[in-house]
Amino acid sequence: LLVPFLQPRVQLLLLPIRVLACLGLWDSFYKKVFPYIMAKVAPIYSHKVYKQKQELFSSLRKFAGPSGQLALLEIGTGTGTDFQFYPLGCRLACADPNPNFTKFLLKGLSENRHVKLERSVDACGEDLDHILDGTTDVVVCTLVLCSVTNVKKVLTEVLRVLRRGGAFYFLEHVAAEHSSWTYFWQKVCDPVCNYFGDGCSLSKETQKELEKMNFSELNLRRIHVTPYWIPTSPHIIEYAVK
């Protein structure tokens, strides 16, 4: 009962931003600012989940193709904080809908010269037309599905570009248990996160979308990132095989 009571008040506080959004001014402004925010926030977050990422990406090599090289596509690359976990000689393709991340992407590449960038395009996860069917060994997506318009469409594209036996690696914050206080605060804070997180939703049931897809194998576990009381603490992590 408290959520319907508090959400309108949050919306009222966001009224100036909503007006700017209706005028088409907020999105163009914030897409320029957001990369600078992520350049500060992403390293802090990566430090918190360093061990989990290191463990997760340690198995990337086993999905390399017959040539021995790993063809990897990262969706929503952002500042490139995951580059450090990719194996030597990895053939990398990047897709991100925000072109303002480019200079941060280049900085990430300069700090991780073991990774070879083959292609970088300004594209969202729902539209990966630049990648041919079945040509990718691994697709990586970390903290991206929370902000896409259509999770099912992104996962459909992931399955299309992956070769048979290829894998989709994910690390995403998700909705908490519906009976918890965390979920309550997720619902209350969702409007704020949507504007200041570039479309991010705190209460997305991403795991359910993954379970509906035609992956031959789905490995998924839930973890919590500290501090445990914040709305973004509940996560899912692991990989799915086509």
PDB file of C-alpha atoms in Angstrom:
ATOM      1  CA  LEU A   1       0.000   0.000   0.000  1.00  0.00           C
ATOM      2  CA  LEU A   2       2.920   2.333   0.604  1.00  0.00           C
ATOM      3  CA  VAL A   3       4.233   2.077  -2.966  1.00  0.00           C
ATOM      4  CA  PRO A   4       1.168   3.747  -4.587  1.00  0.00           C
ATOM      5  CA  PHE A   5       1.370   6.379  -1.849  1.00  0.00           C
ATOM      6  CA  LEU A   6       5.072   7.204  -2.309  1.00  0.00           C
ATOM      7  CA  GLN A   7       5.487   6.855  -6.081  1.00  0.00           C
ATOM      8  CA  PRO A   8       3.324   9.904  -6.988  1.00  0.00           C
ATOM      9  CA  ARG A   9       5.385  11.992  -4.590  1.00  0.00           C
ATOM     10  CA  VAL A  10       8.591  10.795  -6.212  1.00  0.00           C
ATOM     11  CA  GLN A  11       7.092  11.606  -9.611  1.00  0.00           C
ATOM     12  CA  LEU A  12       6.251  15.099  -8.361  1.00  0.00           C
ATOM     13  CA  LEU A  13       9.879  15.665  -7.348  1.00  0.00           C
ATOM     14  CA  LEU A  14      10.906  14.549 -10.833  1.00  0.00           C
ATOM     15  CA  LEU A  15       8.484  16.923 -12.559  1.00  0.00           C
ATOM     16  CA  PRO A  16      11.144  19.334 -13.926  1.00  0.00           C
ATOM     17  CA  ILE A  17      13.029  16.420 -15.496  1.00  0.00           C
ATOM     18  CA  ARG A  18       9.810  14.930 -16.866  1.00  0.00           C
ATOM     19  CA  VAL A  19       9.053  18.259 -18.540  1.00  0.00           C
ATOM     20  CA  LEU A  20      12.526  18.313 -20.097  1.00  0.00           C
ATOM     21  CA  ALA A  21      12.013  14.719 -21.247  1.00  0.00           C
ATOM     22  CA  CYS A  22       8.682  15.589 -22.858  1.00  0.00           C
ATOM     23  CA  LEU A  23      10.396  18.455 -24.692  1.00  0.00           C
ATOM     24  CA  GLY A  24      13.070  16.053 -25.932  1.00  0.00           C
ATOM     25  CA  LEU A  25      15.827  17.870 -24.044  1.00  0.00           C
ATOM     26  CA  TRP A  26      16.661  15.492 -21.187  1.00  0.00           C
ATOM     27  CA  ASP A  27      17.703  12.452 -23.214  1.00  0.00           C
ATOM     28  CA  SER A  28      20.146  14.307 -25.469  1.00  0.00           C
ATOM     29  CA  PHE A  29      21.656  16.093 -22.451  1.00  0.00           C
ATOM     30  CA  TYR A  30      21.952  13.063 -20.197  1.00  0.00           C
ATOM     31  CA  LYS A  31      23.434  10.786 -22.866  1.00  0.00           C
ATOM     32  CA  LYS A  32      26.381  13.191 -22.946  1.00  0.00           C
ATOM     33  CA  VAL A  33      26.696  13.282 -19.157  1.00  0.00           C
ATOM     34  CA  PHE A  34      26.071   9.590 -18.427  1.00  0.00           C
ATOM     35  CA  PRO A  35      29.437   8.287 -19.734  1.00  0.00           C
ATOM     36  CA  TYR A  36      31.299  10.625 -17.376  1.00  0.00           C
ATOM     37  CA  ILE A  37      29.223   9.349 -14.454  1.00  0.00           C
ATOM     38  CA  MET A  38      29.863   5.729 -15.435  1.00  0.00           C
ATOM     39  CA  ALA A  39      33.585   6.410 -15.786  1.00  0.00           C
ATOM     40  CA  LYS A  40      33.555   7.224 -12.053  1.00  0.00           C
ATOM     41  CA  VAL A  41      30.997   4.633 -10.876  1.00  0.00           C
ATOM     42  CA  ALA A  42      31.962   1.596 -12.984  1.00  0.00           C
ATOM     43  CA  PRO A  43      35.442   1.073 -11.436  1.00  0.00           C
ATOM     44  CA  ILE A  44      33.926   1.194  -7.928  1.00  0.00           C
ATOM     45  CA  TYR A  45      31.311  -1.394  -8.860  1.00  0.00           C
ATOM     46  CA  SER A  46      33.879  -3.575 -10.664  1.00  0.00           C
ATOM     47  CA  HIS A  47      36.032  -3.606  -7.552  1.00  0.00           C
ATOM     48  CA  LYS A  48      33.083  -4.930  -5.544  1.00  0.00           C
ATOM     49  CA  VAL A  49      32.399  -7.785  -7.954  1.00  0.00           C
ATOM     50  CA  TYR A  50      35.998  -8.397  -9.061  1.00  0.00           C
ATOM     51  CA  LYS A  51      36.188 -11.942  -7.665  1.00  0.00           C
ATOM     52  CA  GLN A  52      32.792 -12.881  -9.102  1.00  0.00           C
ATOM     53  CA  LYS A  53      33.740 -11.551 -12.542  1.00  0.00           C
ATOM     54  CA  GLN A  54      37.139 -13.199 -12.432  1.00  0.00           C
ATOM     55  CA  GLU A  55      35.534 -16.548 -11.635  1.00  0.00           C
ATOM     56  CA  LEU A  56      32.790 -16.074 -14.221  1.00  0.00           C
ATOM     57  CA  PHE A  57      35.067 -15.128 -17.119  1.00  0.00           C
ATOM     58  CA  SER A  58      37.729 -17.742 -16.292  1.00  0.00           C
ATOM     59  CA  SER A  59      35.795 -20.245 -18.432  1.00  0.00           C
ATOM     60  CA  LEU A  60      35.642 -18.076 -21.580  1.00  0.00           C
ATOM     61  CA  ARG A  61      38.429 -19.947 -23.373  1.00  0.00           C
ATOM     62  CA  LYS A  62      36.493 -23.204 -23.489  1.00  0.00           C
ATOM     63  CA  PHE A  63      34.036 -21.614 -25.927  1.00  0.00           C
ATOM     64  CA  ALA A  64      36.708 -20.617 -28.464  1.00  0.00           C
ATOM     65  CA  GLY A  65      36.045 -21.742 -32.042  1.00  0.00           C
ATOM     66  CA  PRO A  66      38.049 -24.261 -34.112  1.00  0.00           C
ATOM     67  CA  SER A  67      40.749 -21.652 -34.817  1.00  0.00           C
ATOM     68  CA  GLY A  68      41.466 -21.360 -31.098  1.00  0.00           C
ATOM     69  CA  GLN A  69      40.613 -17.658 -31.098  1.00  0.00           C
ATOM     70  CA  LEU A  70      37.607 -16.421 -29.185  1.00  0.00           C
ATOM     71  CA  ALA A  71      35.130 -14.280 -31.141  1.00  0.00           C
ATOM     72  CA  LEU A  72      33.412 -12.226 -28.448  1.00  0.00           C
ATOM     73  CA  LEU A  73      30.630  -9.667 -28.724  1.00  0.00           C
ATOM     74  CA  GLU A  74      29.979  -7.334 -25.799  1.00  0.00           C
ATOM     75  CA  ILE A  75      26.600  -5.616 -25.692  1.00  0.00           C
ATOM     76  CA  GLY A  76      26.467  -2.270 -23.881  1.00  0.00           C
ATOM     77  CA  THR A  77      30.242  -2.018 -23.622  1.00  0.00           C
ATOM     78  CA  GLY A  78      30.210   1.366 -21.899  1.00  0.00           C
ATOM     79  CA  THR A  79      33.650   2.191 -20.505  1.00  0.00           C
ATOM     80  CA  GLY A  80      35.068  -1.290 -21.163  1.00  0.00           C
ATOM     81  CA  THR A  81      35.505  -2.362 -17.534  1.00  0.00           C
ATOM     82  CA  ASP A  82      35.196  -6.051 -18.510  1.00  0.00           C
ATOM     83  CA  PHE A  83      38.127  -5.978 -20.955  1.00  0.00           C
ATOM     84  CA  GLN A  84      40.585  -6.926 -18.218  1.00  0.00           C
ATOM     85  CA  PHE A  85      38.887 -10.326 -17.845  1.00  0.00           C
ATOM     86  CA  TYR A  86      39.013 -11.311 -21.527  1.00  0.00           C
ATOM     87  CA  PRO A  87      41.647 -13.820 -22.671  1.00  0.00           C
ATOM     88  CA  LEU A  88      44.752 -12.925 -24.677  1.00  0.00           C
ATOM     89  CA  GLY A  89      44.086 -12.651 -28.417  1.00  0.00           C
ATOM     90  CA  CYS A  90      40.342 -12.308 -27.967  1.00  0.00           C
ATOM     91  CA  ARG A  91      38.662 -10.954 -31.135  1.00  0.00           C
ATOM     92  CA  LEU A  92      36.315  -8.334 -29.775  1.00  0.00           C
ATOM     93  CA  ALA A  93      33.244  -6.668 -31.242  1.00  0.00           C
ATOM     94  CA  CYS A  94      31.462  -3.970 -29.231  1.00  0.00           C
ATOM     95  CA  ALA A  95      27.945  -2.595 -29.456  1.00  0.00           C
ATOM     96  CA  ASP A  96      26.664   0.360 -27.472  1.00  0.00           C
ATOM     97  CA  PRO A  97      23.806   2.717 -28.400  1.00  0.00           C
ATOM     98  CA  ASN A  98      25.522   5.752 -26.854  1.00  0.00           C
ATOM     99  CA  PRO A  99      28.318   7.153 -29.086  1.00  0.00           C
ATOM    100  CA  ASN A 100      29.466   9.387 -26.234  1.00  0.00           C
ATOM    101  CA  PHE A 101      31.157   6.351 -24.654  1.00  0.00           C
ATOM    102  CA  THR A 102      33.695   6.156 -27.510  1.00  0.00           C
ATOM    103  CA  LYS A 103      36.576   8.002 -25.847  1.00  0.00           C
ATOM    104  CA  PHE A 104      36.139   5.933 -22.675  1.00  0.00           C
ATOM    105  CA  LEU A 105      36.067   2.755 -24.754  1.00  0.00           C
ATOM    106  CA  LEU A 106      39.354   3.746 -26.393  1.00  0.00           C
ATOM    107  CA  LYS A 107      40.874   4.419 -22.990  1.00  0.00           C
ATOM    108  CA  GLY A 108      39.781   0.963 -21.841  1.00  0.00           C
ATOM    109  CA  LEU A 109      41.402  -0.606 -24.896  1.00  0.00           C
ATOM    110  CA  SER A 110      44.656   1.284 -24.318  1.00  0.00           C
ATOM    111  CA  GLU A 111      44.776  -0.182 -20.795  1.00  0.00           C
ATOM    112  CA  ASN A 112      44.039  -3.717 -22.036  1.00  0.00           C
ATOM    113  CA  ARG A 113      46.226  -4.249 -25.092  1.00  0.00           C
ATOM    114  CA  HIS A 114      45.799  -8.036 -24.900  1.00  0.00           C
ATOM    115  CA  VAL A 115      42.322  -7.523 -26.397  1.00  0.00           C
ATOM    116  CA  LYS A 116      41.964  -6.936 -30.135  1.00  0.00           C
ATOM    117  CA  LEU A 117      39.037  -4.738 -31.148  1.00  0.00           C
ATOM    118  CA  GLU A 118      37.732  -5.745 -34.560  1.00  0.00           C
ATOM    119  CA  ARG A 119      34.559  -3.706 -34.662  1.00  0.00           C
ATOM    120  CA  SER A 120      32.687  -1.132 -32.598  1.00  0.00           C
ATOM    121  CA  VAL A 121      29.221   0.076 -33.562  1.00  0.00           C
ATOM    122  CA  ASP A 122      26.603   2.399 -32.117  1.00  0.00           C
ATOM    123  CA  ALA A 123      23.781  -0.112 -31.765  1.00  0.00           C
ATOM    124  CA  CYS A 124      21.368  -1.328 -29.123  1.00  0.00           C
ATOM    125  CA  GLY A 125      21.072  -4.964 -28.087  1.00  0.00           C
ATOM    126  CA  GLU A 126      17.698  -5.296 -29.776  1.00  0.00           C
ATOM    127  CA  ASP A 127      19.242  -4.586 -33.183  1.00  0.00           C
ATOM    128  CA  LEU A 128      22.485  -6.430 -33.937  1.00  0.00           C
ATOM    129  CA  ASP A 129      22.082  -6.556 -37.709  1.00  0.00           C
ATOM    130  CA  HIS A 130      25.792  -5.866 -38.185  1.00  0.00           C
ATOM    131  CA  ILE A 131      26.586  -9.332 -36.762  1.00  0.00           C
ATOM    132  CA  LEU A 132      25.940 -12.337 -39.015  1.00  0.00           C
ATOM    133  CA  ASP A 133      24.015 -15.381 -37.796  1.00  0.00           C
ATOM    134  CA  GLY A 134      26.037 -17.938 -35.845  1.00  0.00           C
ATOM    135  CA  THR A 135      29.379 -16.120 -36.085  1.00  0.00           C
ATOM    136  CA  THR A 136      30.033 -15.395 -32.409  1.00  0.00           C
ATOM    137  CA  ASP A 137      31.511 -17.723 -29.783  1.00  0.00           C
ATOM    138  CA  VAL A 138      30.523 -15.673 -26.741  1.00  0.00           C
ATOM    139  CA  VAL A 139      28.213 -12.744 -26.026  1.00  0.00           C
ATOM    140  CA  VAL A 140      28.816 -10.763 -22.833  1.00  0.00           C
ATOM    141  CA  CYS A 141      26.245  -8.533 -21.169  1.00  0.00           C
ATOM    142  CA  THR A 142      26.845  -6.977 -17.747  1.00  0.00           C
ATOM    143  CA  LEU A 143      24.484  -4.444 -16.178  1.00  0.00           C
ATOM    144  CA  VAL A 144      22.743  -3.837 -19.497  1.00  0.00           C
ATOM    145  CA  LEU A 145      19.490  -5.817 -19.566  1.00  0.00           C
ATOM    146  CA  CYS A 146      18.142  -3.606 -16.768  1.00  0.00           C
ATOM    147  CA  SER A 147      17.990  -0.671 -19.187  1.00  0.00           C
ATOM    148  CA  VAL A 148      17.062  -2.198 -22.557  1.00  0.00           C
ATOM    149  CA  THR A 149      13.602  -1.613 -24.005  1.00  0.00           C
ATOM    150  CA  ASN A 150      12.877  -5.272 -24.722  1.00  0.00           C
ATOM    151  CA  VAL A 151      14.809  -8.026 -22.902  1.00  0.00           C
ATOM    152  CA  LYS A 152      13.241 -10.808 -24.982  1.00  0.00           C
ATOM    153  CA  LYS A 153      14.298  -9.151 -28.230  1.00  0.00           C
ATOM    154  CA  VAL A 154      17.871  -8.736 -26.981  1.00  0.00           C
ATOM    155  CA  LEU A 155      18.061 -12.403 -25.987  1.00  0.00           C
ATOM    156  CA  THR A 156      16.597 -13.411 -29.350  1.00  0.00           C
ATOM    157  CA  GLU A 157      19.377 -11.472 -31.062  1.00  0.00           C
ATOM    158  CA  VAL A 158      21.935 -13.100 -28.753  1.00  0.00           C
ATOM    159  CA  LEU A 159      20.741 -16.563 -29.795  1.00  0.00           C
ATOM    160  CA  ARG A 160      20.834 -15.551 -33.448  1.00  0.00           C
ATOM    161  CA  VAL A 161      24.454 -14.351 -33.476  1.00  0.00           C
ATOM    162  CA  LEU A 162      25.809 -17.180 -31.305  1.00  0.00           C
ATOM    163  CA  ARG A 163      27.127 -20.296 -33.009  1.00  0.00           C
ATOM    164  CA  ARG A 164      25.766 -23.649 -31.862  1.00  0.00           C
ATOM    165  CA  GLY A 165      27.503 -24.399 -28.565  1.00  0.00           C
ATOM    166  CA  GLY A 166      28.365 -20.728 -27.992  1.00  0.00           C
ATOM    167  CA  ALA A 167      27.623 -19.036 -24.667  1.00  0.00           C
ATOM    168  CA  PHE A 168      25.916 -15.954 -23.287  1.00  0.00           C
ATOM    169  CA  TYR A 169      27.598 -14.553 -20.161  1.00  0.00           C
ATOM    170  CA  PHE A 170      25.584 -12.246 -17.923  1.00  0.00           C
ATOM    171  CA  LEU A 171      25.774 -10.308 -14.666  1.00  0.00           C
ATOM    172  CA  GLU A 172      22.669  -8.242 -13.989  1.00  0.00           C
ATOM    173  CA  HIS A 173      20.954  -6.621 -11.034  1.00  0.00           C
ATOM    174  CA  VAL A 174      17.363  -7.839 -10.791  1.00  0.00           C
ATOM    175  CA  ALA A 175      14.156  -7.598  -8.802  1.00  0.00           C
ATOM    176  CA  ALA A 176      14.326  -8.742  -5.190  1.00  0.00           C
ATOM    177  CA  GLU A 177      11.863 -11.117  -3.568  1.00  0.00           C
ATOM    178  CA  HIS A 178       8.459  -9.440  -3.808  1.00  0.00           C
ATOM    179  CA  SER A 179       7.819  -9.753  -0.074  1.00  0.00           C
ATOM    180  CA  SER A 180      11.064  -7.946   0.839  1.00  0.00           C
ATOM    181  CA  TRP A 181      11.750  -4.349   1.793  1.00  0.00           C
ATOM    182  CA  THR A 182      14.365  -4.265  -0.962  1.00  0.00           C
ATOM    183  CA  TYR A 183      11.660  -4.840  -3.566  1.00  0.00           C
ATOM    184  CA  PHE A 184       9.549  -2.134  -1.939  1.00  0.00           C
ATOM    185  CA  TRP A 185      12.367   0.386  -2.344  1.00  0.00           C
ATOM    186  CA  GLN A 186      13.045  -0.845  -5.876  1.00  0.00           C
ATOM    187  CA  LYS A 187       9.478   0.022  -6.872  1.00  0.00           C
ATOM    188  CA  VAL A 188       9.608   3.401  -5.133  1.00  0.00           C
ATOM    189  CA  CYS A 189      12.973   4.347  -6.668  1.00  0.00           C
ATOM    190  CA  ASP A 190      12.286   3.000 -10.169  1.00  0.00           C
ATOM    191  CA  PRO A 191      11.195   6.392 -11.614  1.00  0.00           C
ATOM    192  CA  VAL A 192      14.386   8.066 -10.335  1.00  0.00           C
ATOM    193  CA  CYS A 193      16.612   5.290 -11.648  1.00  0.00           C
ATOM    194  CA  ASN A 194      14.886   5.423 -15.023  1.00  0.00           C
ATOM    195  CA  TYR A 195      15.924   9.060 -15.540  1.00  0.00           C
ATOM    196  CA  PHE A 196      19.347   8.978 -13.879  1.00  0.00           C
ATOM    197  CA  GLY A 197      20.312   5.434 -14.911  1.00  0.00           C
ATOM    198  CA  ASP A 198      19.708   5.925 -18.637  1.00  0.00           C
ATOM    199  CA  GLY A 199      16.493   3.894 -18.677  1.00  0.00           C
ATOM    200  CA  CYS A 200      17.478   1.447 -15.935  1.00  0.00           C
ATOM    201  CA  SER A 201      14.723  -0.446 -14.089  1.00  0.00           C
ATOM    202  CA  LEU A 202      15.471  -1.774 -10.610  1.00  0.00           C
ATOM    203  CA  SER A 203      12.625  -4.294 -10.583  1.00  0.00           C
ATOM    204  CA  LYS A 204      13.145  -6.206 -13.847  1.00  0.00           C
ATOM    205  CA  GLU A 205      12.540  -9.964 -13.706  1.00  0.00           C
ATOM    206  CA  THR A 206      15.422 -10.728 -16.065  1.00  0.00           C
ATOM    207  CA  GLN A 207      15.871 -14.275 -14.813  1.00  0.00           C
ATOM    208  CA  LYS A 208      12.347 -15.163 -15.946  1.00  0.00           C
ATOM    209  CA  GLU A 209      13.103 -13.914 -19.457  1.00  0.00           C
ATOM    210  CA  LEU A 210      16.254 -16.045 -19.564  1.00  0.00           C
ATOM    211  CA  GLU A 211      14.302 -19.113 -18.475  1.00  0.00           C
ATOM    212  CA  LYS A 212      11.825 -18.628 -21.341  1.00  0.00           C
ATOM    213  CA  MET A 213      14.509 -18.618 -24.052  1.00  0.00           C
ATOM    214  CA  ASN A 214      15.629 -21.682 -26.002  1.00  0.00           C
ATOM    215  CA  PHE A 215      19.074 -22.088 -24.477  1.00  0.00           C
ATOM    216  CA  SER A 216      20.204 -25.708 -24.356  1.00  0.00           C
ATOM    217  CA  GLU A 217      21.765 -25.074 -20.943  1.00  0.00           C
ATOM    218  CA  LEU A 218      21.123 -22.312 -18.425  1.00  0.00           C
ATOM    219  CA  ASN A 219      23.420 -21.810 -15.461  1.00  0.00           C
ATOM    220  CA  LEU A 220      22.070 -19.121 -13.131  1.00  0.00           C
ATOM    221  CA  ARG A 221      22.637 -18.209  -9.532  1.00  0.00           C
ATOM    222  CA  ARG A 222      21.614 -15.265  -7.393  1.00  0.00           C
ATOM    223  CA  ILE A 223      24.115 -13.165  -5.491  1.00  0.00           C
ATOM    224  CA  HIS A 224      23.958  -9.949  -3.478  1.00  0.00           C
ATOM    225  CA  VAL A 225      26.405  -7.094  -3.951  1.00  0.00           C
ATOM    226  CA  THR A 226      27.308  -4.969  -0.941  1.00  0.00           C
ATOM    227  CA  PRO A 227      25.913  -2.947   0.662  1.00  0.00           C
ATOM    228  CA  TYR A 228      23.005  -5.388   0.929  1.00  0.00           C
ATOM    229  CA  TRP A 229      20.407  -2.746   1.773  1.00  0.00           C
ATOM    230  CA  ILE A 230      20.630  -0.847  -1.530  1.00  0.00           C
ATOM    231  CA  PRO A 231      17.992  -1.547  -4.232  1.00  0.00           C
ATOM    232  CA  THR A 232      20.630  -2.745  -6.733  1.00  0.00           C
ATOM    233  CA  SER A 233      22.016  -5.447  -4.413  1.00  0.00           C
ATOM    234  CA  PRO A 234      20.188  -8.534  -5.850  1.00  0.00           C
ATOM    235  CA  HIS A 235      22.006  -9.903  -8.922  1.00  0.00           C
ATOM    236  CA  ILE A 236      21.991 -12.905 -11.216  1.00  0.00           C
ATOM    237  CA  ILE A 237      25.222 -14.234 -12.681  1.00  0.00           C
ATOM    238  CA  GLU A 238      26.525 -17.130 -14.850  1.00  0.00           C
ATOM    239  CA  TYR A 239      26.131 -18.180 -18.479  1.00  0.00           C
ATOM    240  CA  ALA A 240      23.742 -19.897 -20.874  1.00  0.00           C
ATOM    241  CA  VAL A 241      24.700 -22.151 -23.807  1.00  0.00           C
ATOM    242  CA  LYS A 242      22.986 -22.139 -27.196  1.00  0.00           C
TER     243      LYS A 242
END
